[in-house]
Tab-separated table of N, CA, C and O and ligand atoms in Angstrom:
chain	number	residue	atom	x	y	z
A	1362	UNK	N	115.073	81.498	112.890
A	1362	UNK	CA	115.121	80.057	113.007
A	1362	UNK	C	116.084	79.536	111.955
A	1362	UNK	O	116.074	80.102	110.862
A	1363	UNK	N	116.813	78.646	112.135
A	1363	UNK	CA	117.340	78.147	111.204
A	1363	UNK	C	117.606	76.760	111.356
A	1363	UNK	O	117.569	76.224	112.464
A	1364	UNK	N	117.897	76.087	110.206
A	1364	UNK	CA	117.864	74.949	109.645
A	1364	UNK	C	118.996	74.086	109.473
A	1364	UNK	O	120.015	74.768	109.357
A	1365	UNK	N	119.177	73.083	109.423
A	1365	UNK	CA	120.486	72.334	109.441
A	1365	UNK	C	120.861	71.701	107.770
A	1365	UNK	O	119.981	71.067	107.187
A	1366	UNK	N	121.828	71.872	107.292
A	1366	UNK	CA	122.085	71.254	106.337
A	1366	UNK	C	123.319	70.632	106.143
A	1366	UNK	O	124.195	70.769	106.997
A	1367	UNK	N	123.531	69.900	105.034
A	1367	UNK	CA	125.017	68.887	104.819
A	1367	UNK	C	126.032	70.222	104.628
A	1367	UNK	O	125.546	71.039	103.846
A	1368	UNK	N	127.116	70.544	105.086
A	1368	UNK	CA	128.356	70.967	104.994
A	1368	UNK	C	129.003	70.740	103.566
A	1368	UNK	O	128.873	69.708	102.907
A	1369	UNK	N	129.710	71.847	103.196
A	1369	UNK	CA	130.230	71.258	101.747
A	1369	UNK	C	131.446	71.480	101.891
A	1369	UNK	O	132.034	72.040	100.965
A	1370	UNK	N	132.257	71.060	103.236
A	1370	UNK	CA	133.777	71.342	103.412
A	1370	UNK	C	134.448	69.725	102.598
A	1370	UNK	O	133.728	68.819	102.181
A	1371	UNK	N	135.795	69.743	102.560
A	1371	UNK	CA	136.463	68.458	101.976
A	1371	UNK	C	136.076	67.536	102.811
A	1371	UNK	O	135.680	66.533	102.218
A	1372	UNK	N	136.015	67.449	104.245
A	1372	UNK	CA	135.618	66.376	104.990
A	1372	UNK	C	134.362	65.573	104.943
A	1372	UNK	O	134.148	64.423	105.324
A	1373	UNK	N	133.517	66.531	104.337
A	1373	UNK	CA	131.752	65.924	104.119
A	1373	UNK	C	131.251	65.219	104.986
A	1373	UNK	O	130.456	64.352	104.623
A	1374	UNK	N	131.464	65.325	105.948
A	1374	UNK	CA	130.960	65.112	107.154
A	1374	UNK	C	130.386	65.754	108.356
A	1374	UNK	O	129.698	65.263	109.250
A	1375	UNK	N	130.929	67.265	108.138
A	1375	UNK	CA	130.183	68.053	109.058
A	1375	UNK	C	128.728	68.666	108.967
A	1375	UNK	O	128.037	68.303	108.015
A	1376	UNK	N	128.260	69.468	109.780
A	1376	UNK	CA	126.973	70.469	109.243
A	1376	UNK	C	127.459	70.993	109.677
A	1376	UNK	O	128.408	70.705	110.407
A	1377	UNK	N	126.726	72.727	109.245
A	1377	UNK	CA	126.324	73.936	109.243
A	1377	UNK	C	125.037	74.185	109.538
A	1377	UNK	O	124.226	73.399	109.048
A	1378	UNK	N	124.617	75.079	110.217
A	1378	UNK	CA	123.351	75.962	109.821
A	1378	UNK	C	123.064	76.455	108.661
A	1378	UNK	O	123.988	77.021	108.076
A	1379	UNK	N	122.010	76.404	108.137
A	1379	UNK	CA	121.503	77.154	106.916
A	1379	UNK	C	120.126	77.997	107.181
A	1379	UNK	O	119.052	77.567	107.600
A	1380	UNK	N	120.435	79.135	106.862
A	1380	UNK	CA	118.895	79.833	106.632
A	1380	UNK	C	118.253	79.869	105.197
A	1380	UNK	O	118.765	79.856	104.078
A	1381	UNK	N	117.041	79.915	105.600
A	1381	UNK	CA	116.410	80.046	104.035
A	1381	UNK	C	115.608	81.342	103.945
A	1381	UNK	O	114.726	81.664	104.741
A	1382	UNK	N	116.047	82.111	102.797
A	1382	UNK	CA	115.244	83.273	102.688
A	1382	UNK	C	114.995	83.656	101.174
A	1382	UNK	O	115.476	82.974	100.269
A	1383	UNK	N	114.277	84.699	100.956
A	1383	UNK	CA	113.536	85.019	99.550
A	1383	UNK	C	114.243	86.519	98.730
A	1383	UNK	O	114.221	87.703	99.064
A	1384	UNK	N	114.735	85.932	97.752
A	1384	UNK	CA	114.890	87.317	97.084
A	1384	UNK	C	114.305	87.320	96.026
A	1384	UNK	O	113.495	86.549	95.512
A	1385	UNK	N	114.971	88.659	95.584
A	1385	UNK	CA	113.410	88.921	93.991
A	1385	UNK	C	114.751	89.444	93.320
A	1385	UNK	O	115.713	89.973	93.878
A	1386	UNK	N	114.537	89.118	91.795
A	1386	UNK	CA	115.043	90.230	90.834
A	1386	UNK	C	114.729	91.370	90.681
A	1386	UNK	O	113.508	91.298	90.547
A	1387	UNK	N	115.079	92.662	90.589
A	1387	UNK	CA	114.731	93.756	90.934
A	1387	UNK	C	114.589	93.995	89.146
A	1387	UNK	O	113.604	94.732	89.101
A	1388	UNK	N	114.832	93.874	88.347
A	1388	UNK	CA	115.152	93.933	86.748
A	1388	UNK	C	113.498	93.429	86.227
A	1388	UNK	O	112.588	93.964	85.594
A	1389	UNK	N	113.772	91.800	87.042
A	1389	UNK	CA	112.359	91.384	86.024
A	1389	UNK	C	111.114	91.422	86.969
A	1389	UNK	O	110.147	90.702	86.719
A	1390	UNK	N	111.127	92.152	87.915
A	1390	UNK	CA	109.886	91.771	88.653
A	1390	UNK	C	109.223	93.535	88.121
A	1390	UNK	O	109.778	94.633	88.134
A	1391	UNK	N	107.599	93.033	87.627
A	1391	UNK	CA	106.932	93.928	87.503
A	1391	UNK	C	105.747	94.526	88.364
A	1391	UNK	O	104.867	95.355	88.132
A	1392	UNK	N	106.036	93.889	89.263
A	1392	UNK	CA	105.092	95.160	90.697
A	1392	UNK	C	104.018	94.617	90.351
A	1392	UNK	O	103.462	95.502	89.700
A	1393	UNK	N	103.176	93.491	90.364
A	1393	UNK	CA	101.567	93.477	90.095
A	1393	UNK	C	101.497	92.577	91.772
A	1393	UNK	O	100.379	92.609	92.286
A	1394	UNK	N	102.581	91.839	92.564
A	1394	UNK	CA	102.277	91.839	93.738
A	1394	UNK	C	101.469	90.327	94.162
A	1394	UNK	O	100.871	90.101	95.214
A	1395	UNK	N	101.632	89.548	93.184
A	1395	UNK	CA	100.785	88.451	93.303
A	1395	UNK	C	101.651	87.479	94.294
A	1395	UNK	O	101.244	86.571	95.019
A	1396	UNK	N	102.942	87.953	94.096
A	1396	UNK	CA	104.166	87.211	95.711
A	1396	UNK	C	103.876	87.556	96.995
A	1396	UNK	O	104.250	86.816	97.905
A	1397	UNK	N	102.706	89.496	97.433
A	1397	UNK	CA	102.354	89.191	98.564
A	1397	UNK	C	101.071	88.986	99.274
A	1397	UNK	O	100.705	89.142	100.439
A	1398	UNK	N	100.461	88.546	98.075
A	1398	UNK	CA	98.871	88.046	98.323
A	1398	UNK	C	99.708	86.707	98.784
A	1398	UNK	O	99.831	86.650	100.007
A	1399	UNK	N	100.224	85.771	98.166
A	1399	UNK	CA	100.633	84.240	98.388
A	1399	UNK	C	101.563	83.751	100.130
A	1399	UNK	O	101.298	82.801	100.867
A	1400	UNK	N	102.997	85.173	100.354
A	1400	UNK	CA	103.177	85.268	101.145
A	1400	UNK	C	103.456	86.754	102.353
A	1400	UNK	O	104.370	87.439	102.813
A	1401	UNK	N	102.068	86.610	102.407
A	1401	UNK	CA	102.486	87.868	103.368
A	1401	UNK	C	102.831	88.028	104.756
A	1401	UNK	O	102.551	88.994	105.467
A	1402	UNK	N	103.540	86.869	105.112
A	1402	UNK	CA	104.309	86.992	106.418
A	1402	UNK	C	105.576	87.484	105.843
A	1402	UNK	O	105.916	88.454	106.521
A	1403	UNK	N	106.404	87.265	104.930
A	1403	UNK	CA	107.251	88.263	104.637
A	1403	UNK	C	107.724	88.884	103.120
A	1403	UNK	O	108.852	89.001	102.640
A	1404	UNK	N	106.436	89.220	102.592
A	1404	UNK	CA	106.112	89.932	101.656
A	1404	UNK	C	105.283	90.816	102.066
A	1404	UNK	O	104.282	90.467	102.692
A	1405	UNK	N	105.578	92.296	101.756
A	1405	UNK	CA	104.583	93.578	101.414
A	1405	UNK	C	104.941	93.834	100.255
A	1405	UNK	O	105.791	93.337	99.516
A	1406	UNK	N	104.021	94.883	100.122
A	1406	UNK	CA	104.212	96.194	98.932
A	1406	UNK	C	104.260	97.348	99.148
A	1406	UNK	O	103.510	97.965	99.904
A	1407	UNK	N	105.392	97.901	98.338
A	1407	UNK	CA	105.573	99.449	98.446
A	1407	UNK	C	104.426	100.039	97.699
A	1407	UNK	O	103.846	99.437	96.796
A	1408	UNK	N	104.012	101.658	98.249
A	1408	UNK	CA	103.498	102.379	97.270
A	1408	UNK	C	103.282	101.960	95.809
A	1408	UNK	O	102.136	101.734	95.418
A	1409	UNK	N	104.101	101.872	95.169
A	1409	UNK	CA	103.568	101.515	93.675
A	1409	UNK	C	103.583	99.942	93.420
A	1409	UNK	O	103.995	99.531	92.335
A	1410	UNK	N	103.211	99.192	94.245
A	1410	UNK	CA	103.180	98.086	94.150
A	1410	UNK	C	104.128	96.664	93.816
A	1410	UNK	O	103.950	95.500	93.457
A	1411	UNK	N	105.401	97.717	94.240
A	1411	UNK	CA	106.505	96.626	94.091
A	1411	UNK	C	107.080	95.521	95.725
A	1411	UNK	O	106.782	96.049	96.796
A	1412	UNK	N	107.557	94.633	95.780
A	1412	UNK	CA	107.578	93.955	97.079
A	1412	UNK	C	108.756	94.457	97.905
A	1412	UNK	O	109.668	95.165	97.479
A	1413	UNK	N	108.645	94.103	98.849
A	1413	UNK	CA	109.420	94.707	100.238
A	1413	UNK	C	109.451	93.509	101.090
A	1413	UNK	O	108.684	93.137	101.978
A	1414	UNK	N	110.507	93.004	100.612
A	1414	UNK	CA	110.746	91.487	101.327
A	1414	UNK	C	111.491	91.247	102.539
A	1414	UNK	O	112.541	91.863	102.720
A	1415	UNK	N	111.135	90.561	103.244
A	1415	UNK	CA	111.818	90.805	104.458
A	1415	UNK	C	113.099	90.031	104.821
A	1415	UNK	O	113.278	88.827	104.634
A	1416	UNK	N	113.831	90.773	105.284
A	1416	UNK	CA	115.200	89.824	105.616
A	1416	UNK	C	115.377	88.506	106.486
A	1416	UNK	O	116.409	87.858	106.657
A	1417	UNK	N	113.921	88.242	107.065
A	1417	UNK	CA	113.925	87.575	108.453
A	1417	UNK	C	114.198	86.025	107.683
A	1417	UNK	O	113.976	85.879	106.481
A	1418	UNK	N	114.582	85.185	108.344
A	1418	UNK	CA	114.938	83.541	108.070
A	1418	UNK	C	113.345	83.359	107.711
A	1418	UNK	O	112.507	84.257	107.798
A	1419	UNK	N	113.117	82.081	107.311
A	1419	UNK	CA	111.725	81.925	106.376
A	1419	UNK	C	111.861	79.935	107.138
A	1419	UNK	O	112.494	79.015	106.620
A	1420	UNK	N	110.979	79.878	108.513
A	1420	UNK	CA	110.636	78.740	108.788
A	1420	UNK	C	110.182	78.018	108.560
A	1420	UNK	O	109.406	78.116	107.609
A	1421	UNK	N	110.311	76.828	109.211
A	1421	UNK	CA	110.172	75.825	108.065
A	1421	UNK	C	108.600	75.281	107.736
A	1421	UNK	O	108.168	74.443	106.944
A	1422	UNK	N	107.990	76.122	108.682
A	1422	UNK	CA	106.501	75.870	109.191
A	1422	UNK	C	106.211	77.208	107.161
A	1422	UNK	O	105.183	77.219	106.484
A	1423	UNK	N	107.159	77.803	106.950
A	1423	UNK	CA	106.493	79.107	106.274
A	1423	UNK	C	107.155	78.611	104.927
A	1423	UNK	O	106.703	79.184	103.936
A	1424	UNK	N	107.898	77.891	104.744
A	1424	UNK	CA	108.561	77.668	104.121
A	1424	UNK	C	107.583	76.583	102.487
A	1424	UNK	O	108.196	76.362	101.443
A	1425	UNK	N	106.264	76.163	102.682
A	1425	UNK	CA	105.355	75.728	101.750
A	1425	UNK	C	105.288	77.089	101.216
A	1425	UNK	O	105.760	77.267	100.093
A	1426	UNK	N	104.761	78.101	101.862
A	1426	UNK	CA	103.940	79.054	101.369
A	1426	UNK	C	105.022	80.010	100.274
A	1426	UNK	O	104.764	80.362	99.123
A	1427	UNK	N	106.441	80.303	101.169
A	1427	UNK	CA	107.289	80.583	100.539
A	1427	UNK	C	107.284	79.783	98.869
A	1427	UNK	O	106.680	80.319	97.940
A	1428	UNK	N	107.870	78.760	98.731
A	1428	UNK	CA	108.114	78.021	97.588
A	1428	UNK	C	106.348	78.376	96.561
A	1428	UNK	O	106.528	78.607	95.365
A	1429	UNK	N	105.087	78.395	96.975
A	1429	UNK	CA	104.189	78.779	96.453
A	1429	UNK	C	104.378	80.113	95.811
A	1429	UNK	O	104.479	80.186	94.587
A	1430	UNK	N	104.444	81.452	96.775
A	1430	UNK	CA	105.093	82.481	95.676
A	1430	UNK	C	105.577	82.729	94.830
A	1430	UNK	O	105.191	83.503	93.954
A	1431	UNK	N	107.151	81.758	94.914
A	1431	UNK	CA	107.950	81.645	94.325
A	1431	UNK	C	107.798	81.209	92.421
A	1431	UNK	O	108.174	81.700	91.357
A	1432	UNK	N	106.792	79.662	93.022
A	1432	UNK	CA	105.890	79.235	91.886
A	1432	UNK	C	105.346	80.351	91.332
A	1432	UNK	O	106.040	80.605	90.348
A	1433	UNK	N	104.375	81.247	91.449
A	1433	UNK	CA	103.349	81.438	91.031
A	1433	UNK	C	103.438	83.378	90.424
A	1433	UNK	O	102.644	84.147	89.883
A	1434	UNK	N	105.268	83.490	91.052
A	1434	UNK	CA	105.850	84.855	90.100
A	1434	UNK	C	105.572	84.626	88.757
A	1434	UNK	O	105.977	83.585	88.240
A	1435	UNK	N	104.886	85.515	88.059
A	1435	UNK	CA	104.954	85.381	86.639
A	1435	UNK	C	105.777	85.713	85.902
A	1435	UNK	O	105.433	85.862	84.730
A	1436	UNK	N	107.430	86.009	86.341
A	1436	UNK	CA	108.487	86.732	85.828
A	1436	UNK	C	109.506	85.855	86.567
A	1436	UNK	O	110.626	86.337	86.737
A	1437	UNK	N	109.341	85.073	86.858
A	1437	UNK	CA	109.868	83.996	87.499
A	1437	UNK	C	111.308	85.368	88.114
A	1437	UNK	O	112.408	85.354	87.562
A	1438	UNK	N	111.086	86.084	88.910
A	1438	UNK	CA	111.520	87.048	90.158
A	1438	UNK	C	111.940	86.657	91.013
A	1438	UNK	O	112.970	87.196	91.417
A	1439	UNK	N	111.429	85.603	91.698
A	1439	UNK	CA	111.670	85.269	93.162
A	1439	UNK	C	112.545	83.515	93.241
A	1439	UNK	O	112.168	82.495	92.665
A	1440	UNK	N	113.467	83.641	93.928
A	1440	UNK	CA	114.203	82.629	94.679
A	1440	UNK	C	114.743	82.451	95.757
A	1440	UNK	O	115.420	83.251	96.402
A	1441	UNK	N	114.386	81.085	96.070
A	1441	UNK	CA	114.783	81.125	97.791
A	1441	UNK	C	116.533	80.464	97.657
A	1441	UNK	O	117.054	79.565	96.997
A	1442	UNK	N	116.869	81.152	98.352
A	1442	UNK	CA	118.544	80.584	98.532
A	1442	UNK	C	118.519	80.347	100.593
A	1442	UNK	O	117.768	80.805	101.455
A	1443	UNK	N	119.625	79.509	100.650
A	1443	UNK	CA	120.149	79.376	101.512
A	1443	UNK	C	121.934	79.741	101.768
A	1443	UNK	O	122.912	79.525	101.054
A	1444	UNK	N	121.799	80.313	102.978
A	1444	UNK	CA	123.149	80.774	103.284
A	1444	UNK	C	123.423	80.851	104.960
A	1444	UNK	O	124.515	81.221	105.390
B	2318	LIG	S1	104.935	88.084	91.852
B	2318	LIG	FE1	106.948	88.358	90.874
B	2318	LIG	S2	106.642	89.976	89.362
B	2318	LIG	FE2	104.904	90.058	90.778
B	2318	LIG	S3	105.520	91.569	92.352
B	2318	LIG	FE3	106.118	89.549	93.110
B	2318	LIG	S4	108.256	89.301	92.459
B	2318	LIG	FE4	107.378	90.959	91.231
């Protein structure tokens, strides 16, 4: 699914599509997993308890729960970007 946003060409007038999705720092995130108790439509965990995030677009219906994870990393790990 994706989302519509303002264009950032010189004309500033067009749109684009934007997706929104979740990445993690791989450096500061310490595997305790509290990102896929919050979202586990596209959060798991590997074996030793690190996340396995999914590539899929993050709707807009999913998209509270998303930003909640995000909150509630204690290594502040996780950010949602759009692209
Ligand atoms: S909540 Fe943050 S530190 Fe914990 S597993 Fe998820 S990304 Fe890593």
């Amino acid at each position: 699914v994706r989302t519509r946003g303002r264009a950032t060409s010189d004309a500033g007038h067009g749109w684009m599509a934007m997706t929104l999705r979740i990445v993690a720092d791989w450096i500061a995130c310490d595997g305790r997993g509290v990102c896929a108790e919050l979202f586990p439509e596209r959060i798991t965990l590997d074996e030793w308890g690190f996340p396995i995030i999914s590539g899929a677009a993050i709707t807009p219906e999913l998209e509270p729960h998303a930003r909640r994870a995000v909150a509630a990393c204690p290594l502040l790990a996780l950010k949602l970007i759009r692209d």
